[in-house]
Coordinates of N, CA and C in Angstrom, one line a residue:
X1 N -5.0 -7.0 -13.2 CA -5.6 -5.2 -12.9 C -4.5 -4.4 -12.5
X2 N -4.2 -3.7 -13.5 CA -3.6 -3.5 -13.6 C -4.1 -2.0 -13.2
X3 N -3.2 -0.8 -12.4 CA -3.5 0.6 -11.6 C -5.3 1.4 -11.9
X4 N -4.6 0.7 -10.6 CA -6.8 0.5 -10.6 C -7.2 2.7 -10.8
X5 N -7.5 2.8 -11.9 CA -8.7 3.7 -12.1 C -9.9 4.7 -11.4
X6 N -9.7 5.6 -10.8 CA -11.5 6.0 -10.3 C -11.4 7.7 -11.0
X7 N -12.0 8.4 -10.5 CA -13.1 9.1 -11.4 C -11.9 10.5 -11.0
X8 N -10.7 10.6 -9.9 CA -10.2 11.7 -10.1 C -9.2 11.5 -10.5
X9 N -8.3 12.6 -9.8 CA -7.4 12.7 -10.4 C -6.1 11.6 -10.2
X10 N -5.7 10.9 -9.0 CA -4.5 10.7 -8.7 C -5.8 8.9 -8.6
X11 N -4.5 8.3 -9.6 CA -4.5 6.7 -9.1 C -5.1 6.2 -7.6
X12 N -5.9 5.3 -8.1 CA -6.9 4.6 -7.3 C -5.1 3.6 -6.1
X13 N -5.3 3.9 -4.7 CA -4.0 2.9 -4.0 C -4.6 1.9 -3.9
X14 N -7.1 1.8 -3.1 CA -7.4 1.6 -2.3 C -8.7 1.5 -3.0
X15 N -8.8 -0.1 -2.9 CA -10.8 -0.3 -3.8 C -10.9 -1.0 -3.1
X16 N -12.5 -1.2 -2.8 CA -12.3 -2.0 -1.7 C -14.4 -2.1 -2.0
X17 N -14.9 -3.2 -1.9 CA -16.5 -2.9 -3.2 C -17.1 -4.4 -2.5
X18 N -18.3 -3.8 -2.0 CA -19.2 -5.1 -1.0 C -18.2 -6.1 -0.7
X19 N -17.4 -5.6 0.7 CA -16.5 -6.6 1.4 C -17.1 -6.8 2.7
X20 N -17.2 -7.6 2.8 CA -18.1 -8.5 4.2 C -16.8 -9.4 4.9
X21 N -16.9 -9.6 6.3 CA -16.1 -10.7 7.2 C -17.2 -11.0 8.7
X22 N -16.3 -11.9 8.9 CA -17.7 -12.6 9.4 C -17.0 -13.4 10.1
X23 N -16.6 -12.8 11.3 CA -16.1 -14.4 12.2 C -16.9 -15.6 13.2
X24 N -15.8 -15.8 14.1 CA -17.1 -17.1 14.9 C -18.5 -18.0 14.0
X25 N -19.4 -18.9 15.1 CA -19.7 -19.3 13.9 C -21.0 -19.1 14.7
X26 N -21.9 -20.0 13.5 CA -23.2 -20.4 14.5 C -24.4 -18.5 15.5
X27 N -25.0 -19.0 16.9 CA -24.9 -18.1 17.1 C -23.8 -17.2 17.7
X28 N -23.1 -17.8 17.8 CA -21.7 -17.2 18.1 C -21.0 -15.9 16.6
X29 N -21.4 -16.6 16.0 CA -20.7 -15.1 14.9 C -20.8 -13.3 14.4
X30 N -20.3 -13.5 14.8 CA -20.2 -12.3 14.8 C -20.2 -11.3 13.5
X31 N -20.7 -10.5 12.7 CA -20.2 -10.0 11.2 C -19.8 -8.7 11.4
X32 N -18.4 -8.8 11.3 CA -17.8 -7.5 11.6 C -17.9 -5.9 10.5
X33 N -17.8 -6.3 9.4 CA -17.8 -6.2 8.2 C -19.0 -6.3 7.3
X34 N -19.7 -5.7 6.7 CA -21.5 -6.1 5.9 C -21.6 -4.7 4.7
X35 N -20.8 -5.3 3.7 CA -20.4 -4.4 2.5 C -20.4 -3.6 2.6
X36 N -18.3 -3.8 2.9 CA -17.8 -1.8 2.8 C -17.4 -1.6 1.8
X37 N -17.4 -0.4 0.7 CA -17.2 -0.1 -0.6 C -16.2 0.8 0.2
X38 N -15.5 1.2 0.2 CA -14.0 2.2 0.5 C -13.1 2.1 -1.3
X39 N -12.9 3.6 -1.9 CA -11.6 3.9 -2.7 C -10.8 5.5 -2.1
X40 N -9.6 5.1 -2.0 CA -7.8 5.1 -1.0 C -7.3 6.3 -2.2
X41 N -7.4 7.4 -2.5 CA -6.2 7.7 -3.9 C -5.0 7.6 -3.5
X42 N -4.1 7.6 -3.8 CA -2.2 7.7 -4.4 C -2.4 9.0 -3.2
X43 N -1.5 9.4 -2.6 CA -1.3 10.5 -2.0 C -2.3 10.6 -0.6
X44 N -3.7 9.8 -0.4 CA -4.0 11.0 0.2 C -4.3 10.8 1.7
X45 N -4.5 11.3 2.4 CA -5.0 11.0 4.0 C -5.7 10.8 3.9
X46 N -6.1 9.6 5.2 CA -7.5 9.3 5.4 C -7.7 9.2 7.1
X47 N -8.4 9.1 7.3 CA -8.7 8.7 9.3 C -9.3 7.5 9.4
X48 N -9.7 6.1 10.4 CA -10.5 5.3 9.8 C -10.7 6.0 11.9
X49 N -12.6 5.7 11.4 CA -12.4 6.6 12.7 C -13.6 5.7 13.2
X50 N -14.6 5.0 14.7 CA -15.2 4.6 14.6 C -15.2 4.1 16.2
X51 N -15.9 3.7 17.0 CA -16.6 2.9 18.3 C -15.4 1.2 18.2
X52 N -15.1 1.1 20.0 CA -14.6 0.2 19.7 C -15.4 -1.7 18.3
X53 N -15.0 -2.6 18.5 CA -15.7 -3.4 17.3 C -15.9 -3.1 17.1
X54 N -16.3 -1.7 15.9 CA -16.4 -0.9 15.2 C -16.1 -1.9 14.0
X55 N -15.2 -2.7 13.4 CA -14.4 -3.6 12.2 C -13.6 -2.4 11.5
X56 N -12.4 -1.2 12.6 CA -11.4 -1.3 12.1 C -10.9 -1.8 11.7
X57 N -10.2 -2.6 13.1 CA -9.0 -3.9 12.2 C -8.8 -4.7 11.7
X58 N -10.3 -4.9 11.4 CA -10.6 -5.8 10.6 C -10.5 -5.9 9.0
X59 N -10.9 -4.5 9.2 CA -10.7 -3.8 7.7 C -8.7 -3.3 7.3
X60 N -8.2 -2.9 8.3 CA -6.9 -3.0 7.3 C -6.2 -4.3 7.1
X61 N -6.5 -5.4 8.8 CA -6.1 -6.7 7.9 C -6.7 -7.1 6.9
X62 N -7.5 -6.7 6.6 CA -7.7 -7.0 5.3 C -7.3 -6.6 4.4
X63 N -6.9 -5.3 4.5 CA -6.1 -4.4 3.4 C -4.8 -5.3 3.3
X64 N -4.6 -5.1 4.6 CA -2.6 -6.1 4.3 C -2.7 -6.6 4.2
X65 N -4.1 -7.8 4.1 CA -3.9 -9.4 3.6 C -3.4 -10.0 5.2
X66 N -3.4 -10.9 5.6 CA -3.4 -10.7 7.0 C -4.5 -11.6 7.5
X67 N -6.2 -10.8 7.1 CA -7.1 -12.0 7.1 C -8.2 -11.5 5.4
X68 N -8.7 -13.0 4.8 CA -8.8 -12.8 3.8 C -11.0 -12.1 4.1
X69 N -11.6 -11.6 3.5 CA -13.2 -11.4 3.0 C -13.6 -12.9 3.4
X70 N -14.8 -11.9 3.3 CA -15.8 -13.4 2.6 C -16.7 -13.0 1.9
X71 N -16.8 -12.1 1.6 CA -17.4 -11.9 0.1 C -17.0 -10.1 -0.5
X72 N -16.6 -9.5 -1.7 CA -16.4 -9.2 -2.6 C -15.4 -8.7 -2.3
X73 N -14.6 -7.5 -2.6 CA -12.9 -7.1 -3.7 C -12.7 -6.1 -2.7
X74 N -11.2 -6.8 -2.6 CA -10.0 -5.6 -2.1 C -9.4 -5.7 -3.1
X75 N -8.8 -4.4 -3.3 CA -7.3 -5.0 -4.2 C -6.6 -2.8 -3.6
X76 N -5.0 -3.9 -3.7 CA -4.4 -2.4 -2.9 C -3.3 -2.3 -3.8
X77 N -3.1 -1.5 -4.7 CA -1.8 -1.1 -5.6 C -2.1 -2.4 -6.9
X78 N -3.4 -2.6 -7.9 CA -3.9 -2.8 -8.8 C -3.7 -4.6 -8.3
X79 N -3.0 -4.9 -6.7 CA -3.6 -6.5 -6.7 C -4.6 -7.2 -5.6
X80 N -5.8 -7.9 -6.0 CA -6.3 -8.9 -5.3 C -5.4 -9.3 -4.6
X81 N -5.4 -8.6 -3.6 CA -4.9 -9.1 -1.9 C -5.4 -10.1 -1.1
X82 N -7.0 -11.1 -1.7 CA -6.3 -12.3 -1.6 C -6.5 -13.2 -2.4
X83 N -5.8 -13.0 -3.7 CA -5.2 -14.1 -4.9 C -3.9 -14.8 -4.2
X84 N -3.2 -12.8 -3.7 CA -2.3 -12.9 -3.3 C -1.3 -14.2 -2.3
X85 N -0.1 -14.9 -2.8 CA 0.0 -16.3 -1.7 C 1.5 -16.1 -1.3
X86 N 1.2 -17.3 0.0 CA 2.7 -17.1 0.2 C 3.0 -16.0 0.9
X87 N 5.3 -16.1 -0.3 CA 6.1 -14.5 -0.7 C 5.2 -13.8 -0.5
X88 N 4.8 -13.7 -1.9 CA 4.1 -12.8 -3.5 C 3.4 -12.3 -1.5
X89 N 2.0 -12.7 -0.7 CA 1.6 -11.8 0.0 C 2.8 -10.6 0.6
X90 N 3.6 -11.2 1.1 CA 4.6 -11.5 2.4 C 5.4 -9.9 1.4
X91 N 5.9 -9.8 0.1 CA 6.1 -8.8 -0.6 C 5.5 -7.8 -0.9
X92 N 3.9 -8.1 -0.8 CA 2.7 -7.3 -1.8 C 3.0 -6.5 -0.3
X93 N 2.7 -7.0 0.5 CA 2.4 -6.2 2.1 C 3.3 -5.3 2.2
X94 N 4.9 -5.9 2.5 CA 5.7 -4.9 3.1 C 6.2 -4.0 2.5
X95 N 5.6 -4.0 1.1 CA 6.2 -2.8 -0.2 C 4.6 -1.9 0.1
X96 N 3.7 -2.8 0.9 CA 2.1 -0.8 0.1 C 1.9 -0.9 1.8
X97 N 2.2 -1.7 2.9 CA 1.5 -1.6 3.9 C 2.8 -0.9 5.1
X98 N 2.2 -0.3 5.9 CA 2.6 0.2 7.1 C 1.4 0.5 8.2
X99 N 2.3 -0.6 9.1 CA 1.6 0.0 10.4 C 1.4 0.6 11.2
X100 N 0.9 1.7 11.7 CA 1.5 1.7 13.5 C 0.6 1.3 14.5
X101 N 1.2 0.8 15.0 CA 0.0 -0.6 16.2 C 0.1 0.6 17.7
X102 N -1.1 -0.2 18.7 CA -1.3 0.8 19.4 C -0.4 0.6 20.7
X103 N -0.1 -1.0 20.7 CA 0.4 -2.3 21.5 C 1.7 -1.7 20.3
X104 N 2.7 -2.1 21.9 CA 4.2 -1.9 20.4 C 4.2 -3.1 19.5
X105 N 4.5 -4.5 20.0 CA 4.4 -5.4 19.2 C 6.5 -5.5 18.5
X106 N 7.1 -5.0 19.5 CA 8.1 -5.7 18.8 C 8.6 -7.0 20.2
X107 N 9.0 -7.2 19.2 CA 10.4 -8.7 19.2 C 11.5 -7.7 20.6
X108 N 10.7 -9.1 21.8 CA 11.9 -8.0 22.5 C 13.3 -9.3 23.0
X109 N 13.5 -9.5 22.1 CA 14.9 -10.1 22.2 C 16.0 -9.3 21.1
X110 N 15.6 -8.1 20.3 CA 16.0 -7.5 19.2 C 15.7 -6.1 20.2
X111 N 17.0 -4.8 19.7 CA 17.1 -4.1 19.9 C 16.7 -3.0 19.4
X112 N 15.8 -2.0 19.7 CA 15.2 -0.5 18.4 C 15.6 -0.8 17.0
X113 N 16.9 -1.4 16.6 CA 17.1 -0.7 15.9 C 17.1 -1.9 14.2
X114 N 16.9 -3.1 15.1 CA 17.0 -4.2 14.2 C 15.1 -4.7 14.7
X115 N 14.6 -4.3 15.5 CA 13.3 -3.6 15.1 C 12.6 -3.5 14.8
X116 N 13.0 -2.0 13.4 CA 12.4 -1.3 12.5 C 13.1 -2.3 11.3
X117 N 14.5 -2.8 11.7 CA 14.4 -3.3 10.1 C 13.5 -4.5 9.6
X118 N 13.1 -5.2 10.6 CA 12.1 -6.7 10.3 C 12.1 -6.0 8.8
X119 N 11.0 -4.8 8.4 CA 9.9 -4.5 7.4 C 10.9 -5.1 5.6
X120 N 12.2 -4.5 6.2 CA 13.5 -5.0 5.2 C 13.9 -6.1 5.1
X121 N 13.6 -6.6 6.3 CA 14.4 -7.5 6.0 C 14.1 -8.7 5.0
X122 N 12.0 -8.3 5.5 CA 11.2 -9.2 4.7 C 11.3 -9.2 3.4
X123 N 12.1 -8.2 3.2 CA 11.8 -7.1 1.7 C 13.1 -7.1 1.2
X124 N 13.9 -8.6 1.9 CA 15.1 -9.4 1.4 C 16.4 -8.5 1.3
X125 N 16.4 -7.4 2.1 CA 17.2 -6.3 2.4 C 18.2 -7.1 3.2
X126 N 19.7 -6.8 3.1 CA 20.4 -8.2 3.7 C 20.6 -7.6 5.6
X127 N 21.1 -8.1 6.0 CA 20.8 -7.7 7.6 C 21.4 -6.5 8.1
X128 N 22.8 -6.1 7.5 CA 23.4 -5.6 8.4 C 23.0 -3.6 7.5
X129 N 22.8 -3.7 6.7 CA 22.1 -2.7 5.6 C 20.6 -3.1 5.7
X130 N 20.2 -3.1 5.8 CA 18.3 -2.7 6.3 C 19.2 -2.4 8.6
X131 N 19.4 -2.7 9.0 CA 20.2 -2.6 10.5 C 20.1 -0.4 10.2
X132 N 21.5 0.2 9.2 CA 21.8 0.8 8.6 C 21.3 1.8 8.9
X133 N 20.0 1.2 7.7 CA 19.1 2.1 7.0 C 18.2 2.9 8.5
X134 N 18.1 0.5 8.7 CA 17.0 1.4 10.2 C 17.8 2.6 11.4
X135 N 18.6 2.2 11.1 CA 19.5 3.6 12.0 C 19.3 4.8 11.8
X136 N 19.0 5.2 10.5 CA 19.2 5.8 10.2 C 18.1 6.6 10.2
X137 N 16.3 6.2 10.3 CA 15.3 6.1 10.5 C 15.5 7.0 12.2
X138 N 15.7 6.3 12.8 CA 15.9 5.9 14.1 C 16.7 8.2 14.5
X139 N 17.7 7.8 13.3 CA 18.6 9.2 13.8 C 16.9 10.2 13.4
X140 N 17.0 9.9 12.7 CA 15.9 11.3 11.8 C 14.7 11.8 12.8
X141 N 14.0 10.1 13.2 CA 12.9 11.0 14.8 C 13.5 11.4 15.6
X142 N 14.9 11.2 16.5 CA 15.6 12.4 17.1 C 15.9 10.3 17.8
X143 N 15.9 9.6 17.8 CA 16.2 8.3 18.7 C 17.7 7.1 18.3
X144 N 18.2 8.5 18.0 CA 20.0 7.5 17.8 C 20.3 6.6 18.7
X145 N 19.9 7.7 20.1 CA 21.0 6.9 21.2 C 19.8 5.4 21.9
X146 N 18.8 5.8 21.0 CA 17.5 4.6 21.7 C 17.8 3.0 20.0
X147 N 18.9 3.5 19.0 CA 18.7 1.9 18.4 C 19.2 1.1 19.0
X148 N 20.3 1.1 20.3 CA 21.0 -0.6 20.5 C 19.6 -0.8 21.5
X149 N 19.2 0.4 21.9 CA 18.2 -1.3 23.5 C 17.2 -1.4 23.5
X150 N 16.6 -2.0 24.7 CA 16.0 -3.6 24.3 C 14.5 -2.4 24.1
X151 N 13.4 -3.4 23.6 CA 11.9 -2.7 24.6 C 11.8 -2.5 25.5
X152 N 12.6 -3.3 26.6 CA 12.2 -3.5 27.6 C 12.6 -2.0 28.3
X153 N 14.1 -1.3 27.4 CA 14.8 -0.3 28.0 C 13.7 0.8 27.7
X154 N 12.9 1.2 26.6 CA 12.2 1.9 26.1 C 11.2 2.5 26.7
X155 N 11.2 3.5 27.0 CA 9.9 4.1 27.8 C 8.7 4.6 26.3
X156 N 7.4 4.7 26.5 CA 6.0 4.7 25.8 C 6.8 5.4 24.9

């Protein structure tokens, strides 16, 4: 499926159709998502809000290919996420998906710059260049002086 096209002017970046996700089994099963339909256009800003346990993180995990839906279709930038396997899935995620975690999820043995470079390394960037690019980004957001700090040395 090439280039998701919708009814608006910008192409679709994300399309979910009839997406279901259940976890647990038997009496313990929870239907986290039930028939979710979603369209997000390229360049569109969208906020996903809802109560705790409402399926927000589950939906984001499906969009990133971290989890697979039980039923329905999840297409991100033209790729059926469930059909992607192994390295192809990791590369697709690295090129199309970014997360700002509520918890820091930093690797404790890596500096701030090295942690920021991890997505570039996943995409195949050489380590030295990835760290240089990460340091440049930290500088842009006013954190150049913390680039060599370990997570335990950073404040929230």
